[in-house]
Coordinates of C-alpha atoms in Angstrom, one line a residue:
Chain A
M19 CA 245.3 208.5 -17.8
Y20 CA 245.9 209.7 -14.3
E21 CA 249.6 208.9 -15.0
P22 CA 251.6 210.6 -17.5
T23 CA 250.8 208.8 -21.0
R24 CA 252.7 208.6 -24.1
L25 CA 251.2 209.0 -27.5
H26 CA 251.0 206.1 -29.5
P27 CA 254.3 205.4 -31.3
L28 CA 252.7 206.1 -34.6
A29 CA 253.1 209.8 -33.5
A30 CA 256.8 209.4 -33.9
G31 CA 256.4 208.8 -37.3
L32 CA 253.7 211.3 -38.0
S33 CA 255.7 213.9 -36.7
F34 CA 258.6 212.5 -38.7
L35 CA 256.7 212.7 -41.7
K36 CA 255.5 216.3 -41.2
V37 CA 258.9 217.6 -40.7
L38 CA 260.3 215.6 -43.7
K39 CA 257.2 217.0 -45.6
E40 CA 259.0 220.5 -45.0
W41 CA 262.2 219.3 -46.3
I42 CA 261.6 217.4 -48.9
I43 CA 261.8 219.6 -51.4
P44 CA 265.4 220.8 -50.5
I45 CA 266.4 217.5 -50.0
I46 CA 265.3 216.4 -53.6
I47 CA 267.3 219.5 -54.9
F48 CA 270.4 218.5 -52.9
F49 CA 270.0 214.7 -54.5
L50 CA 269.4 216.1 -58.1
F51 CA 271.7 219.1 -58.1
G52 CA 273.8 218.7 -55.1
P53 CA 277.6 219.2 -55.2
G54 CA 278.4 215.8 -56.3
S55 CA 281.2 214.3 -54.7
P56 CA 284.4 216.2 -54.6
P57 CA 287.2 213.8 -54.4
G58 CA 288.3 212.6 -50.8
M59 CA 284.8 213.9 -49.7
A60 CA 282.4 211.0 -50.7
W61 CA 280.6 211.3 -47.2
V62 CA 279.2 214.6 -48.8
S63 CA 276.5 212.6 -50.9
F64 CA 275.4 210.8 -47.8
A65 CA 274.5 214.1 -46.0
P66 CA 270.8 213.9 -47.3
F67 CA 270.5 210.6 -45.2
L68 CA 272.3 211.8 -42.3
F69 CA 269.6 214.6 -42.2
I70 CA 266.5 212.1 -42.7
L71 CA 268.3 210.1 -39.8
M72 CA 268.3 213.5 -37.8
L73 CA 264.8 214.2 -38.5
G74 CA 263.7 210.7 -37.3
G75 CA 265.6 210.9 -34.2
Y76 CA 264.0 214.2 -33.6
G77 CA 260.6 212.4 -34.2
I78 CA 261.1 209.7 -31.8
L79 CA 262.5 212.2 -28.9
Y80 CA 259.5 214.3 -29.6
W81 CA 257.3 211.5 -28.9
Y82 CA 259.4 210.2 -25.8
R83 CA 258.9 214.1 -24.5
F84 CA 254.9 214.1 -25.4
T85 CA 252.9 213.0 -22.3
Y86 CA 249.4 214.0 -21.3
H87 CA 247.5 213.1 -18.0
I88 CA 244.8 214.4 -16.2
E89 CA 245.4 215.7 -12.7
G90 CA 242.4 216.9 -10.6
E91 CA 240.2 219.3 -12.8
E92 CA 243.0 219.6 -15.7
L93 CA 244.2 218.0 -18.4
K94 CA 248.2 218.5 -18.6
I95 CA 250.2 218.2 -21.7
E96 CA 253.9 218.4 -21.3
Y97 CA 256.2 218.3 -24.4
G98 CA 258.9 219.9 -26.4
V99 CA 262.4 218.6 -27.4
F100 CA 264.5 221.7 -26.7
V101 CA 262.1 224.0 -25.2
R102 CA 260.1 222.2 -22.5
K103 CA 256.4 223.3 -22.5
N104 CA 253.3 222.5 -20.4
R105 CA 249.9 223.1 -21.2
Y106 CA 247.0 223.0 -18.8
I107 CA 243.7 223.0 -19.8
P108 CA 240.8 223.3 -17.4
K109 CA 238.5 220.6 -18.0
R110 CA 235.5 223.0 -17.7
R111 CA 236.9 225.3 -20.3
I112 CA 236.9 222.4 -22.9
Q113 CA 234.2 223.3 -25.7
S114 CA 234.5 220.1 -27.9
I115 CA 236.7 217.1 -28.4
D116 CA 237.3 215.6 -32.1
Y117 CA 238.7 212.6 -33.5
T118 CA 240.0 212.4 -37.1
Q119 CA 241.6 209.4 -38.5
G120 CA 243.9 209.5 -41.6
I121 CA 245.0 206.6 -43.5
F122 CA 248.1 205.9 -41.1
H123 CA 245.7 206.3 -38.3
R124 CA 243.4 203.4 -39.6
V125 CA 246.0 201.1 -39.9
F126 CA 247.2 201.2 -36.3
D127 CA 243.6 201.6 -35.2
V128 CA 244.6 205.0 -33.4
V129 CA 243.0 208.7 -33.5
K130 CA 244.0 212.1 -33.6
I131 CA 242.4 214.2 -30.9
N132 CA 241.9 218.0 -31.0
I133 CA 240.6 219.1 -27.9
E134 CA 239.1 223.1 -28.7
T135 CA 238.3 225.6 -25.8
A136 CA 236.6 229.2 -26.2
G137 CA 240.0 230.8 -26.8
G138 CA 239.5 232.4 -30.1
P139 CA 239.7 231.1 -33.4
G140 CA 243.3 229.8 -33.4
G141 CA 242.4 226.4 -34.3
A142 CA 242.9 223.3 -31.8
E143 CA 243.9 224.3 -28.5
A144 CA 245.5 220.9 -28.0
S145 CA 246.1 218.0 -30.4
L146 CA 247.1 214.5 -29.5
S147 CA 248.3 213.2 -32.8
A148 CA 248.0 209.6 -32.2
V149 CA 246.2 208.0 -29.3
S150 CA 244.8 204.3 -29.4
L151 CA 241.2 204.0 -29.6
A152 CA 240.7 202.4 -26.0
N153 CA 242.8 205.4 -24.6
A154 CA 240.9 208.0 -26.8
E155 CA 237.8 206.6 -25.2
Q156 CA 238.9 206.7 -21.8
L157 CA 240.2 210.2 -21.9
K158 CA 237.2 211.4 -23.5
E159 CA 234.9 210.3 -20.6
A160 CA 237.5 211.7 -18.3
L161 CA 237.2 215.0 -19.8
R162 CA 233.4 215.0 -19.5
E163 CA 232.6 217.1 -16.7
E164 CA 231.7 214.4 -14.4
K165 CA 228.1 214.9 -12.7
T166 CA 228.4 211.6 -10.4
K167 CA 231.8 211.1 -9.2
T168 CA 231.9 207.3 -9.2
E169 CA 234.8 204.7 -9.6
E170 CA 236.5 205.3 -12.8
A171 CA 235.7 201.9 -14.0
D172 CA 232.0 202.5 -13.3
V173 CA 232.2 205.8 -15.5
L174 CA 233.5 203.9 -18.3
V175 CA 230.8 201.2 -18.0
E176 CA 228.1 203.8 -18.0
A177 CA 229.6 205.4 -20.8
E178 CA 229.7 202.3 -22.9
R179 CA 225.8 202.0 -21.9
E180 CA 225.1 205.1 -22.8
K181 CA 222.7 204.9 -25.8
P182 CA 222.2 207.9 -28.1
A183 CA 218.5 209.1 -27.7
Y184 CA 218.3 209.7 -31.4
S185 CA 220.7 208.9 -34.2
Y186 CA 220.3 209.6 -38.2
K187 CA 222.4 208.3 -40.9
L188 CA 223.1 209.3 -44.4
S189 CA 221.3 206.9 -46.7
L190 CA 223.8 205.5 -49.8
K191 CA 220.8 206.8 -52.0
D192 CA 221.1 210.3 -50.4
L193 CA 224.8 210.3 -50.5
L194 CA 225.1 209.8 -54.0
L195 CA 222.5 212.3 -54.7
A196 CA 224.2 214.7 -52.4
A197 CA 227.6 213.8 -54.5
S198 CA 226.0 214.5 -57.6
T199 CA 224.8 217.9 -57.0
S200 CA 227.1 219.1 -54.8
G201 CA 228.3 221.7 -57.4
G202 CA 231.8 220.9 -56.8
I203 CA 232.8 221.8 -60.4
G204 CA 233.2 225.3 -59.6
V205 CA 235.9 224.5 -56.9
T206 CA 237.7 221.6 -59.1
L207 CA 237.8 223.3 -62.4
P208 CA 240.4 225.9 -61.1
L209 CA 242.0 223.1 -59.3
I210 CA 242.6 220.9 -62.4
G211 CA 243.6 224.4 -64.2
T212 CA 246.2 224.9 -61.6
L213 CA 247.5 221.3 -62.1
S214 CA 247.6 221.2 -65.7
S215 CA 249.5 224.6 -65.6
Q216 CA 252.2 222.6 -63.4
F217 CA 252.7 220.4 -66.1
E218 CA 253.4 223.2 -68.4
N219 CA 257.3 223.2 -67.4
F220 CA 257.6 220.0 -68.8
I221 CA 255.9 220.7 -72.2
P222 CA 258.2 221.4 -75.0
D223 CA 257.0 225.0 -76.5
D224 CA 256.2 223.9 -79.6
F225 CA 253.7 221.6 -78.3
Y226 CA 251.3 224.4 -78.1
V227 CA 251.3 225.5 -81.8
E228 CA 251.1 221.8 -82.9
A229 CA 248.2 221.1 -80.7
F230 CA 246.5 223.9 -81.8
N231 CA 246.9 223.1 -85.2
W232 CA 245.8 219.8 -84.3
L233 CA 242.8 221.1 -82.4
S234 CA 241.8 223.5 -85.4
G235 CA 241.9 220.5 -87.5
F236 CA 238.7 219.3 -85.7
S237 CA 235.3 220.4 -86.5
W238 CA 233.7 222.3 -83.2
I239 CA 231.8 219.4 -82.5
V240 CA 234.8 217.5 -81.2
I241 CA 236.1 220.6 -79.4
A242 CA 232.4 220.6 -77.6
V243 CA 232.6 217.1 -76.8
M244 CA 236.1 217.7 -75.2
V245 CA 234.7 220.8 -73.3
F246 CA 232.0 218.2 -72.0
F247 CA 234.3 215.7 -71.0
S248 CA 236.7 218.0 -69.2
L249 CA 233.3 219.5 -67.1
F250 CA 232.6 215.9 -66.8
F251 CA 235.9 215.2 -65.0
A252 CA 235.5 218.1 -62.8
W253 CA 232.1 216.9 -61.6
F254 CA 233.4 213.5 -61.1
I255 CA 236.4 214.8 -59.0
S256 CA 233.9 216.7 -56.9
F257 CA 231.7 213.6 -56.7
V258 CA 234.3 211.3 -55.4
G259 CA 235.6 214.1 -53.1
V260 CA 231.9 214.1 -51.2
I261 CA 231.5 210.7 -51.1
L262 CA 235.0 210.5 -49.4
K263 CA 233.9 213.2 -47.1
Y264 CA 230.5 212.3 -46.2
A265 CA 230.2 208.5 -46.5
N266 CA 229.2 207.1 -43.2
F267 CA 227.5 209.9 -42.3
Q268 CA 226.1 209.6 -38.8
I269 CA 224.4 212.0 -36.1
R270 CA 224.1 210.7 -32.6
R271 CA 222.1 212.9 -30.1
F272 CA 222.8 212.3 -26.7
E273 CA 221.4 214.0 -23.4
D274 CA 223.8 217.1 -23.6
R275 CA 225.6 216.6 -26.7
I276 CA 225.4 215.8 -30.6
V277 CA 228.0 213.7 -32.3
I278 CA 228.8 213.7 -35.9
S279 CA 230.9 211.4 -37.6
R280 CA 231.6 210.7 -41.0
G281 CA 234.4 209.9 -43.5
L282 CA 235.6 206.9 -45.8
L283 CA 239.1 207.4 -46.0
E284 CA 239.8 210.0 -42.9
K285 CA 237.2 209.4 -40.2
R286 CA 236.0 212.4 -38.5
E287 CA 233.8 212.8 -35.3
L288 CA 232.7 215.9 -33.8
T289 CA 231.0 216.4 -30.5
L290 CA 229.0 219.4 -29.8
P291 CA 227.7 220.2 -26.9
L292 CA 223.9 221.2 -26.9
H293 CA 224.2 224.4 -25.2
R294 CA 226.9 225.9 -27.3
I295 CA 224.5 225.7 -30.4
Q296 CA 223.9 229.0 -31.8
G297 CA 221.6 228.6 -34.7
I298 CA 220.9 226.5 -37.8
R299 CA 221.1 227.4 -41.4
I300 CA 219.2 225.7 -43.9
V301 CA 221.2 226.2 -47.5
E302 CA 219.4 225.0 -50.7
S303 CA 221.9 225.4 -53.7
V304 CA 220.7 226.4 -57.0
L305 CA 221.3 222.6 -58.3
R306 CA 219.4 221.0 -55.2
Q307 CA 216.6 223.7 -54.6
P308 CA 214.6 222.6 -57.6
F309 CA 214.5 218.8 -56.5
G310 CA 213.3 220.0 -53.1
F311 CA 216.6 219.3 -51.3
A312 CA 219.0 221.1 -49.0
T313 CA 221.9 221.0 -46.6
V314 CA 221.5 222.0 -43.0
H315 CA 224.3 223.3 -41.1
V316 CA 224.7 223.8 -37.5
E317 CA 226.3 227.2 -35.9
S318 CA 228.5 226.4 -32.9
A319 CA 230.3 228.7 -30.6
G320 CA 234.0 227.5 -31.0
G321 CA 234.4 223.8 -31.2
A322 CA 233.7 223.1 -35.2
G323 CA 237.0 221.5 -34.6
P324 CA 238.9 221.2 -38.1
E325 CA 236.0 222.7 -39.6
M326 CA 236.6 226.3 -37.8
G327 CA 234.8 228.7 -39.7
V328 CA 233.2 226.4 -41.9
S329 CA 229.9 225.6 -39.7
A330 CA 229.4 221.7 -39.2
M331 CA 226.9 219.9 -41.4
L332 CA 223.9 218.5 -39.5
F333 CA 222.6 217.0 -42.4
P334 CA 224.4 217.1 -45.7
F335 CA 221.5 216.1 -47.7
I336 CA 217.9 216.1 -46.9
K337 CA 214.5 216.7 -48.4
R338 CA 213.3 219.9 -47.4
S339 CA 210.0 219.0 -46.4
K340 CA 211.7 216.3 -44.0
I341 CA 213.8 219.0 -42.2
N342 CA 211.3 219.9 -39.2
A343 CA 210.7 216.0 -38.6
E344 CA 214.2 215.2 -37.9
L345 CA 215.1 218.6 -36.3
T346 CA 212.2 217.8 -33.5
E347 CA 214.2 214.8 -32.5
I348 CA 217.6 216.1 -32.7
L349 CA 217.4 220.0 -31.9
P350 CA 213.8 220.3 -30.7
D351 CA 214.0 224.2 -30.2
Y352 CA 214.6 224.6 -33.7
N353 CA 211.9 224.6 -36.3
V354 CA 211.0 225.7 -39.9
P355 CA 208.3 227.9 -39.7
E356 CA 205.5 227.1 -42.3
K357 CA 205.0 231.0 -43.3
M358 CA 207.6 233.6 -43.5
K359 CA 206.9 237.5 -43.4
P360 CA 207.5 238.6 -47.1
L361 CA 209.2 242.3 -47.8
P362 CA 206.7 244.8 -49.1
K363 CA 206.2 245.0 -52.8
R364 CA 207.9 248.1 -53.0
A365 CA 211.3 246.8 -52.1
M366 CA 211.3 244.5 -55.4
R367 CA 212.4 247.7 -57.6
R368 CA 215.4 247.7 -55.4
Y369 CA 216.4 244.1 -55.3
I370 CA 216.1 244.2 -59.3
L371 CA 218.3 247.2 -59.5
R372 CA 221.1 245.9 -56.7
N373 CA 221.3 242.8 -59.2
V374 CA 221.5 244.3 -62.6
A375 CA 223.7 247.2 -61.4
P376 CA 226.8 244.8 -62.1
A377 CA 225.8 244.6 -65.4
I378 CA 227.4 248.2 -66.2
F379 CA 230.7 246.3 -65.9
V380 CA 229.7 245.1 -69.6
V381 CA 229.3 248.5 -71.3
P382 CA 233.1 248.9 -72.0
L383 CA 232.7 245.7 -74.0
F384 CA 230.8 247.8 -76.4
W385 CA 233.6 248.9 -78.0
V386 CA 235.6 245.5 -78.1
I387 CA 233.2 243.1 -80.0
P388 CA 231.8 243.5 -83.4
S389 CA 229.1 246.0 -83.6
Q390 CA 226.7 243.7 -85.1
F391 CA 226.8 241.7 -82.0
W392 CA 225.9 244.5 -79.7
F393 CA 222.9 242.8 -78.6
L394 CA 224.7 239.6 -76.9
L395 CA 225.7 242.2 -74.3
L396 CA 222.1 242.7 -73.1
I397 CA 221.8 239.0 -72.7
P398 CA 222.6 239.1 -69.1
V399 CA 220.0 241.4 -68.3
P400 CA 216.8 239.9 -68.5
I401 CA 218.3 236.9 -66.5
L402 CA 219.7 239.5 -63.8
V403 CA 216.2 241.1 -63.5
M404 CA 214.6 237.6 -63.1
W405 CA 217.4 236.7 -60.6
G406 CA 216.9 240.3 -58.7
I407 CA 213.1 239.0 -58.5
L408 CA 213.6 235.7 -57.3
D409 CA 216.0 237.2 -54.5
F410 CA 213.1 239.6 -53.6
K411 CA 210.6 236.8 -53.4
D412 CA 212.9 234.7 -51.2
S413 CA 213.7 237.3 -49.1
K414 CA 211.6 236.6 -46.3
W415 CA 211.9 236.9 -42.0
L416 CA 209.7 236.0 -39.2
I417 CA 209.8 236.6 -35.3
E418 CA 208.0 233.7 -33.3
G419 CA 208.3 233.6 -29.7
Q420 CA 211.9 233.4 -28.8
S421 CA 212.8 232.5 -32.5
F422 CA 214.2 234.6 -35.3
Y423 CA 214.1 233.5 -38.8
M424 CA 215.7 235.0 -41.8
Q425 CA 216.1 233.8 -45.5
T426 CA 218.0 235.5 -48.0
R427 CA 219.4 234.4 -51.6
T428 CA 222.7 235.0 -53.0
L429 CA 223.4 232.2 -55.5
S430 CA 222.0 229.6 -52.9
R431 CA 218.8 230.3 -51.1
S432 CA 219.8 230.0 -47.4
M433 CA 217.8 230.6 -44.1
L434 CA 218.9 231.4 -40.5
I435 CA 217.2 230.2 -37.3
T436 CA 218.5 231.2 -34.1
K437 CA 217.3 232.4 -30.7
K438 CA 216.9 235.8 -28.9
R439 CA 219.6 234.7 -26.5
R440 CA 222.0 233.6 -29.2
M441 CA 222.0 236.9 -31.1
Q442 CA 224.9 238.9 -30.2
D443 CA 223.4 242.4 -30.9
F444 CA 220.8 243.4 -33.2
E445 CA 220.9 246.6 -35.7
I446 CA 218.6 248.1 -37.9
K447 CA 219.9 250.1 -40.5
Q448 CA 218.3 253.0 -43.1
S449 CA 220.0 254.5 -45.6
I450 CA 218.4 257.8 -47.3
F451 CA 217.3 255.8 -50.4
Q452 CA 215.5 253.3 -47.9
R453 CA 214.0 256.3 -46.1
R454 CA 212.4 257.4 -49.3
H455 CA 210.5 254.4 -49.4
D456 CA 210.3 253.6 -45.8
L457 CA 212.4 250.8 -46.0
I458 CA 215.2 249.2 -43.4
T459 CA 217.5 246.7 -43.2
L460 CA 217.9 244.1 -40.4
K461 CA 221.2 242.9 -39.4
T462 CA 222.4 240.3 -36.4
A463 CA 225.5 238.3 -35.7
I464 CA 226.0 235.2 -34.1
L465 CA 228.6 233.4 -32.7
S466 CA 230.1 230.8 -35.0
G467 CA 233.3 228.9 -34.6
G468 CA 234.8 231.4 -32.3
V469 CA 234.0 234.3 -34.6
G470 CA 230.9 236.2 -35.6
K471 CA 229.0 235.5 -38.7
V472 CA 226.8 238.4 -39.6
F473 CA 223.4 238.2 -41.2
Q474 CA 221.4 240.9 -42.8
L475 CA 217.8 241.4 -44.5
K476 CA 217.6 244.6 -46.6
D477 CA 214.6 246.3 -47.1
V478 CA 212.2 245.4 -44.7
E479 CA 209.0 247.4 -43.7
T480 CA 209.7 250.2 -41.4
R481 CA 206.8 249.3 -39.1
N482 CA 208.2 245.9 -38.6
S483 CA 211.3 247.4 -37.4
N484 CA 210.0 248.8 -34.2
E485 CA 208.4 245.8 -33.4
T486 CA 211.5 244.0 -34.2
F487 CA 213.7 246.2 -32.2
G488 CA 211.5 246.2 -29.3
W489 CA 211.3 242.3 -29.4
F490 CA 215.0 242.0 -28.7
S491 CA 215.2 244.8 -26.4
R492 CA 215.3 243.8 -22.7
K493 CA 213.9 247.1 -21.7
S494 CA 210.6 246.4 -23.5
Q495 CA 210.6 242.5 -21.9
E496 CA 211.2 243.9 -18.4
S497 CA 208.3 246.7 -18.9
K498 CA 205.8 244.0 -20.0
I499 CA 206.5 242.1 -16.7
Q500 CA 205.9 245.2 -14.6
Chain B
M29 CA 207.4 254.7 -31.5
R30 CA 210.2 253.6 -29.7
L31 CA 212.3 256.5 -28.0
E32 CA 215.4 257.1 -29.0
P33 CA 218.5 256.6 -27.2
S34 CA 219.0 259.8 -25.2
N35 CA 222.8 260.7 -24.6
Q36 CA 224.8 262.7 -26.8
I37 CA 228.5 262.2 -27.1
A38 CA 230.7 265.0 -25.7
P39 CA 230.5 268.5 -27.5
K40 CA 234.3 268.4 -27.7
A41 CA 233.8 265.3 -30.2
L42 CA 232.9 267.7 -32.8
T43 CA 236.0 269.6 -32.5
V44 CA 238.1 266.3 -32.8
W45 CA 236.3 264.9 -35.8
R46 CA 236.9 268.2 -37.4
I47 CA 240.6 267.8 -36.9
Y48 CA 240.4 264.2 -38.3
G49 CA 238.4 265.9 -41.4
A50 CA 241.2 268.4 -41.7
F51 CA 243.8 265.5 -41.7
N52 CA 241.6 263.5 -44.0
S53 CA 241.5 266.8 -46.5
L54 CA 245.3 267.0 -46.4
F55 CA 245.7 264.4 -49.1
F56 CA 243.6 266.1 -51.5
I57 CA 245.6 269.5 -50.4
L58 CA 248.7 268.1 -51.3
L59 CA 247.0 266.7 -54.7
S60 CA 246.0 270.4 -55.4
I61 CA 249.3 271.6 -54.6
G62 CA 250.7 268.8 -57.2
S63 CA 248.3 269.9 -59.8
I64 CA 249.4 273.6 -59.5
L65 CA 252.9 272.4 -60.1
L66 CA 252.2 270.2 -63.0
V67 CA 250.4 273.2 -64.9
L68 CA 253.5 275.4 -64.1
L69 CA 255.9 273.0 -64.8
T70 CA 254.5 271.2 -67.9
P71 CA 252.1 271.6 -70.5
V72 CA 249.1 270.4 -68.7
P73 CA 246.0 272.7 -69.5
V74 CA 244.9 275.2 -66.7
W75 CA 241.4 273.4 -66.2
V76 CA 242.9 270.1 -64.9
S77 CA 244.5 272.2 -61.7
I78 CA 241.0 274.5 -61.5
I79 CA 239.0 271.3 -61.2
T80 CA 241.0 269.7 -58.4
I81 CA 241.2 272.8 -56.5
L82 CA 237.5 273.1 -56.3
I83 CA 237.0 269.4 -55.9
T84 CA 239.3 270.2 -52.8
A85 CA 237.7 273.0 -51.4
L86 CA 234.4 271.2 -51.9
L87 CA 235.8 268.0 -50.0
T88 CA 237.6 269.9 -47.3
Y89 CA 234.3 271.6 -46.8
L90 CA 232.9 268.6 -46.2
F91 CA 235.2 266.8 -44.3
I92 CA 235.7 269.8 -42.0
Q93 CA 232.5 271.5 -41.7
V94 CA 229.5 269.5 -42.8
L95 CA 230.2 265.6 -42.0
P96 CA 231.1 266.2 -38.6
A97 CA 228.1 268.2 -37.8
I98 CA 226.0 265.7 -38.8
R99 CA 227.6 262.7 -37.2
H100 CA 227.6 264.5 -34.1
R101 CA 224.1 265.6 -34.6
V102 CA 223.0 261.9 -34.9
W103 CA 225.1 260.0 -32.6
R104 CA 223.1 258.8 -29.6
Y105 CA 223.9 256.2 -27.1
E106 CA 222.2 255.0 -24.0
V107 CA 223.5 252.5 -21.3
R108 CA 220.4 250.9 -19.6
E109 CA 220.3 248.3 -17.0
Y110 CA 220.0 245.1 -19.4
E111 CA 221.1 246.6 -22.8
I112 CA 223.2 249.2 -24.8
E113 CA 221.6 251.2 -27.5
L114 CA 223.7 253.0 -30.4
K115 CA 222.4 255.2 -33.1
F116 CA 224.8 256.8 -35.4
G117 CA 225.5 257.3 -39.2
L118 CA 225.6 259.6 -42.0
L119 CA 224.1 258.5 -45.1
I120 CA 223.3 255.2 -43.5
I121 CA 221.6 255.6 -40.0
R122 CA 222.4 252.6 -37.8
R123 CA 220.8 251.7 -34.5
V124 CA 222.4 249.1 -32.5
L125 CA 221.1 247.0 -29.5
V126 CA 223.6 245.2 -27.7
P127 CA 222.4 243.1 -24.7
M128 CA 224.2 243.3 -21.5
V129 CA 224.5 239.3 -21.4
R130 CA 226.2 239.3 -24.8
V131 CA 229.0 241.9 -23.5
Q132 CA 232.3 239.9 -22.9
H133 CA 234.4 242.8 -22.5
V134 CA 234.6 246.8 -22.0
D135 CA 237.5 249.1 -23.0
T136 CA 238.4 252.6 -23.0
K137 CA 240.8 254.2 -25.0
Q138 CA 242.4 257.6 -26.0
G139 CA 244.7 258.5 -29.0
P140 CA 246.6 261.7 -28.7
I141 CA 244.2 264.0 -30.2
L142 CA 241.5 262.7 -28.1
R143 CA 243.8 262.9 -24.9
H144 CA 244.7 266.6 -25.6
Y145 CA 240.8 267.3 -25.4
E146 CA 240.4 264.8 -22.4
L147 CA 238.2 262.4 -24.2
S148 CA 237.8 258.5 -24.6
T149 CA 236.5 256.1 -26.7
V150 CA 234.5 253.2 -25.1
T151 CA 234.6 250.1 -27.1
V152 CA 232.0 247.3 -26.1
S153 CA 232.8 243.8 -27.4
T154 CA 230.5 240.8 -27.2
A155 CA 231.7 237.6 -28.4
A156 CA 231.2 238.1 -32.2
T157 CA 231.2 241.9 -32.7
T158 CA 232.4 245.3 -31.6
H159 CA 230.9 248.7 -30.9
E160 CA 232.4 251.8 -30.3
I161 CA 231.2 255.0 -28.4
P162 CA 233.5 257.4 -30.3
A163 CA 233.9 260.4 -27.9
L164 CA 232.8 260.9 -24.6
D165 CA 234.5 262.9 -21.8
R166 CA 237.0 261.0 -19.8
E167 CA 235.1 260.9 -16.6
T168 CA 231.8 259.7 -18.5
A169 CA 233.7 257.3 -20.6
D170 CA 235.2 255.8 -17.3
Q171 CA 231.7 255.5 -15.5
V172 CA 230.3 254.0 -18.6
R173 CA 232.7 251.6 -18.7
D174 CA 232.6 250.5 -15.4
Y175 CA 228.9 250.5 -15.3
I176 CA 228.9 248.4 -18.5
S177 CA 231.5 245.7 -16.8
Q178 CA 229.8 245.7 -13.8
M179 CA 226.3 244.8 -15.4
A180 CA 228.2 242.5 -17.9
R181 CA 229.4 240.6 -15.0
V182 CA 226.1 240.1 -13.1
S183 CA 224.3 238.5 -15.5
E184 CA 226.1 235.3 -16.7
E185 CA 223.8 233.5 -19.5
D186 CA 225.4 230.9 -21.3
V187 CA 226.9 231.9 -24.7

């Protein structure tokens, strides 16, 4: 730990595979369409093997040159084959340390460690691709800012003894429910589409004609069944995806940090220091809301690790009514309010209008579709109106003590819970149309994974705005004290 | 009712914005010239050119005369001990509060036009957002920058 240490030898294999992956296509092409072997130059056909050997050598050299150790208050990493590089990361700057375990990692019982500092959204600051579990635990302990400088051995023992103050596991039932309502269909369908379009190259041209003739021989019922099955297939893929990702989901809360671990094939562990947490987001998707289930995300300043940009899941699937009970255990500062302030009635019209406006794009279809079907084009309108009303009803906000709450809906309903001291700025906006109705827009930004995330709520009563602005202003706070 | 932020930006900013406006309308002026050529050289009807010229005239008037004036009239800022307040906008009036504790760094910058008029833009960055005071005369800008940077340093809350 305090001596320069090499990574687990698996690292050599991994870096070899990584380079090989980049070269695999040229190599295959060489094999398939290579120059053959001109007379007297049989060795040419061995060139790819030589090349692969070289890549392997590089992998080993890379592993050999890569060392890490802790010296004083810094983690020092020295690496590089042709260009020697040294990277020093001060312990105090480390925001999060997270573990990932791929399939290969699990075979050798090693982990990949990503070390994150506040330095912008550039991915992990340092990444140790394969460290044995024992070394990893040791490193993690050594990197955490020590409060008491005791003997190294003592620290270790203590770390093992440290029991989480609270832990939460995702039950199998919840996991299955979460997976089946994940709504990943929307994501997997295009994926299947792309995959199948790749096959196109291997399919003879007249296949389509034949297939079409074959298809048109069936009744529409058969076609409907086929559509149903492809939808089902897409759903199933997303189902399996969620299971793999969120199986073994567990949160542990320690005194100063939360540790989230999850994954079946690939294990991930994410450590979030409590003081870095910027806010909570509760998202109820269309599929889950009717059953009263929600997802809780946590926004953290930096240190979302491999999930940069995507905020970490705190509860992947939880009954909305139970969120408060769990939050008091895990993040006592945050809670879901009983009741929030709605928008004034007169804002509803604007919400409906905003939702219906995109319908204008179907207008050109009037010229395209047969005239007796024109009424079909009107179908979206009542749906959009309903959506606008829903949108309006779900748009709420509240200020209570130091907490700021804001709920909005796009497709899913989502609620932001944050603290005054976490809000990077606060803005009220008023367009000339809003001014006519005495309405304003509230807007704020919080830090999430190294970048800003903006939240806004349209058409709030103007009267409230001054109150809100005053709440956020440090000036008014000060004058209250005087 | 809260008081509005009190400081206006430099009067010369108006001139600068008019110049920017002139640059913006240049595109439309070129478009009108093109339309005139089109009418002269091809059988395109005259009204195409007339409409283009009318629109260009209107936009040029807006860009150079009206919009900079409105923008300048609206723009207000105030740098207080614990926060910065901005108010600006054309169709949408925006009021922004940036707490000093959230300020990560503050810059001043000048483009060639701003430099000619001895103006500077002050940019205030938080960890998540960036805000601008678009045109202050250089001394004020430097003062504002120094003050903010000093205040931002004093108060160190955790992010």
